[in-house]
Amino acid sequence: MLRAKRGKTGLRTVAEEMGDVSVATLSRIEQGKVPDVDTFIKICRWLDVPTDTFVVRNEGETLSQTDNQQTIVAHLRAERELDPETIQMLVKLVNLAYTTKSPRPVSEKQE
């Protein structure tokens, strides 16, 4: 997610934006290493996502509607291919979809 959001922006620039995070640390994280708690929080703030976006749940445990909504919004905000205005419109659409009652359960097939 970090690599997706930064796009072509260099690690040095991202490290400066986050503050007190080294380029080497960001590089290790992009290679799959787990950051310490302080760095993790700085990354979440930079990504503008809640920390629970990255929490692994137990097998069989389902995401709540709020978790699903937050995950979708987090992925949209990390998207670099779309312009910011389009992303903001999609975020509003997702939020509206989750606050508006559906006429039938989501599990029913759409025809």
Coordinates of C-alpha atoms in Angstrom, one line a residue:
M1 CA 0.0 0.0 0.0
L2 CA 2.9 2.3 0.8
R3 CA 4.5 1.7 -2.7
A4 CA 1.1 2.2 -4.4
K5 CA 0.5 5.6 -2.7
R6 CA 3.9 7.0 -3.3
G7 CA 3.9 6.0 -7.0
K8 CA 6.9 7.7 -8.6
T9 CA 7.7 9.8 -5.5
G10 CA 11.1 8.9 -4.1
L11 CA 11.5 7.3 -0.7
R12 CA 13.5 10.2 0.5
T13 CA 10.6 12.6 -0.2
V14 CA 8.2 10.3 1.5
A15 CA 10.5 9.9 4.5
E16 CA 10.7 13.7 4.9
E17 CA 6.9 14.0 4.6
M18 CA 6.4 11.3 7.4
G19 CA 9.1 12.9 9.6
D20 CA 11.7 10.9 11.6
V21 CA 11.5 7.9 9.3
S22 CA 14.6 6.8 7.5
V23 CA 14.7 5.9 3.8
A24 CA 16.3 2.6 4.8
T25 CA 13.3 1.8 7.0
L26 CA 10.8 2.6 4.3
S27 CA 12.8 0.4 1.9
R28 CA 12.7 -2.5 4.3
I29 CA 8.9 -2.1 4.8
E30 CA 8.4 -2.1 1.1
Q31 CA 10.3 -5.4 1.0
G32 CA 7.9 -6.9 3.6
K33 CA 9.6 -6.2 6.9
V34 CA 7.3 -5.2 9.8
P35 CA 7.8 -1.7 11.2
D36 CA 8.0 -0.7 14.8
V37 CA 4.8 0.7 16.3
D38 CA 5.9 4.4 16.0
T39 CA 6.8 4.0 12.4
F40 CA 3.6 2.0 11.7
I41 CA 1.5 4.9 13.1
K42 CA 3.4 7.4 11.0
I43 CA 2.8 5.3 7.9
C44 CA -0.9 5.1 8.6
R45 CA -1.1 8.8 9.1
W46 CA 0.8 9.4 5.8
L47 CA -1.5 6.9 4.0
D48 CA -4.5 8.5 5.7
V49 CA -5.9 5.1 6.8
P50 CA -6.9 3.8 10.2
T51 CA -4.4 1.5 11.9
D52 CA -6.9 -1.4 12.0
T53 CA -6.7 -1.5 8.2
F54 CA -3.7 -3.7 8.6
V55 CA -4.9 -5.9 11.5
V56 CA -5.0 -9.6 10.6
R57 CA -8.2 -11.3 11.8
N58 CA -8.6 -14.8 13.0
E59 CA -9.7 -17.4 10.4
G60 CA -13.5 -17.4 10.0
E61 CA -13.9 -13.9 11.6
T62 CA -15.7 -11.6 9.2
L63 CA -15.3 -7.9 8.7
S64 CA -18.0 -5.7 10.0
Q65 CA -19.7 -3.3 7.6
T66 CA -17.7 -0.4 9.0
D67 CA -14.4 -2.4 8.5
N68 CA -15.4 -3.1 4.9
Q69 CA -16.2 0.5 4.3
Q70 CA -12.9 1.7 5.8
T71 CA -11.0 -0.8 3.8
I72 CA -12.6 0.3 0.5
V73 CA -12.0 4.0 1.3
A74 CA -8.4 3.3 2.3
H75 CA -7.7 1.5 -1.0
L76 CA -9.3 4.4 -2.9
R77 CA -7.2 7.0 -1.1
A78 CA -4.0 5.0 -1.9
E79 CA -4.9 4.8 -5.6
R80 CA -2.4 6.8 -7.8
E81 CA -3.9 6.2 -11.2
L82 CA -7.0 8.3 -10.6
D83 CA -7.1 12.1 -10.1
P84 CA -7.9 13.3 -6.5
E85 CA -11.3 14.7 -7.5
T86 CA -12.4 11.3 -8.9
I87 CA -11.1 9.5 -5.8
Q88 CA -13.0 11.9 -3.5
M89 CA -16.2 11.3 -5.5
L90 CA -15.8 7.6 -5.2
V91 CA -15.2 7.9 -1.5
K92 CA -18.4 9.9 -1.2
L93 CA -20.2 7.2 -3.2
V94 CA -18.9 4.4 -1.0
N95 CA -19.9 6.3 2.2
L96 CA -23.3 7.0 0.8
A97 CA -23.8 3.3 -0.2
Y98 CA -23.0 2.2 3.4
T99 CA -25.3 4.8 5.0
T100 CA -28.2 4.1 2.7
K101 CA -30.3 1.0 3.4
S102 CA -30.2 -1.7 0.7
P103 CA -33.6 -2.9 -0.5
R104 CA -32.4 -6.5 -0.3
P105 CA -29.5 -8.3 1.4
V106 CA -26.2 -8.1 -0.4
S107 CA -25.9 -11.9 -0.6
E108 CA -28.8 -12.1 -3.0
K109 CA -27.8 -12.4 -6.7
Q110 CA -28.2 -9.3 -8.8
E111 CA -29.9 -10.1 -12.1

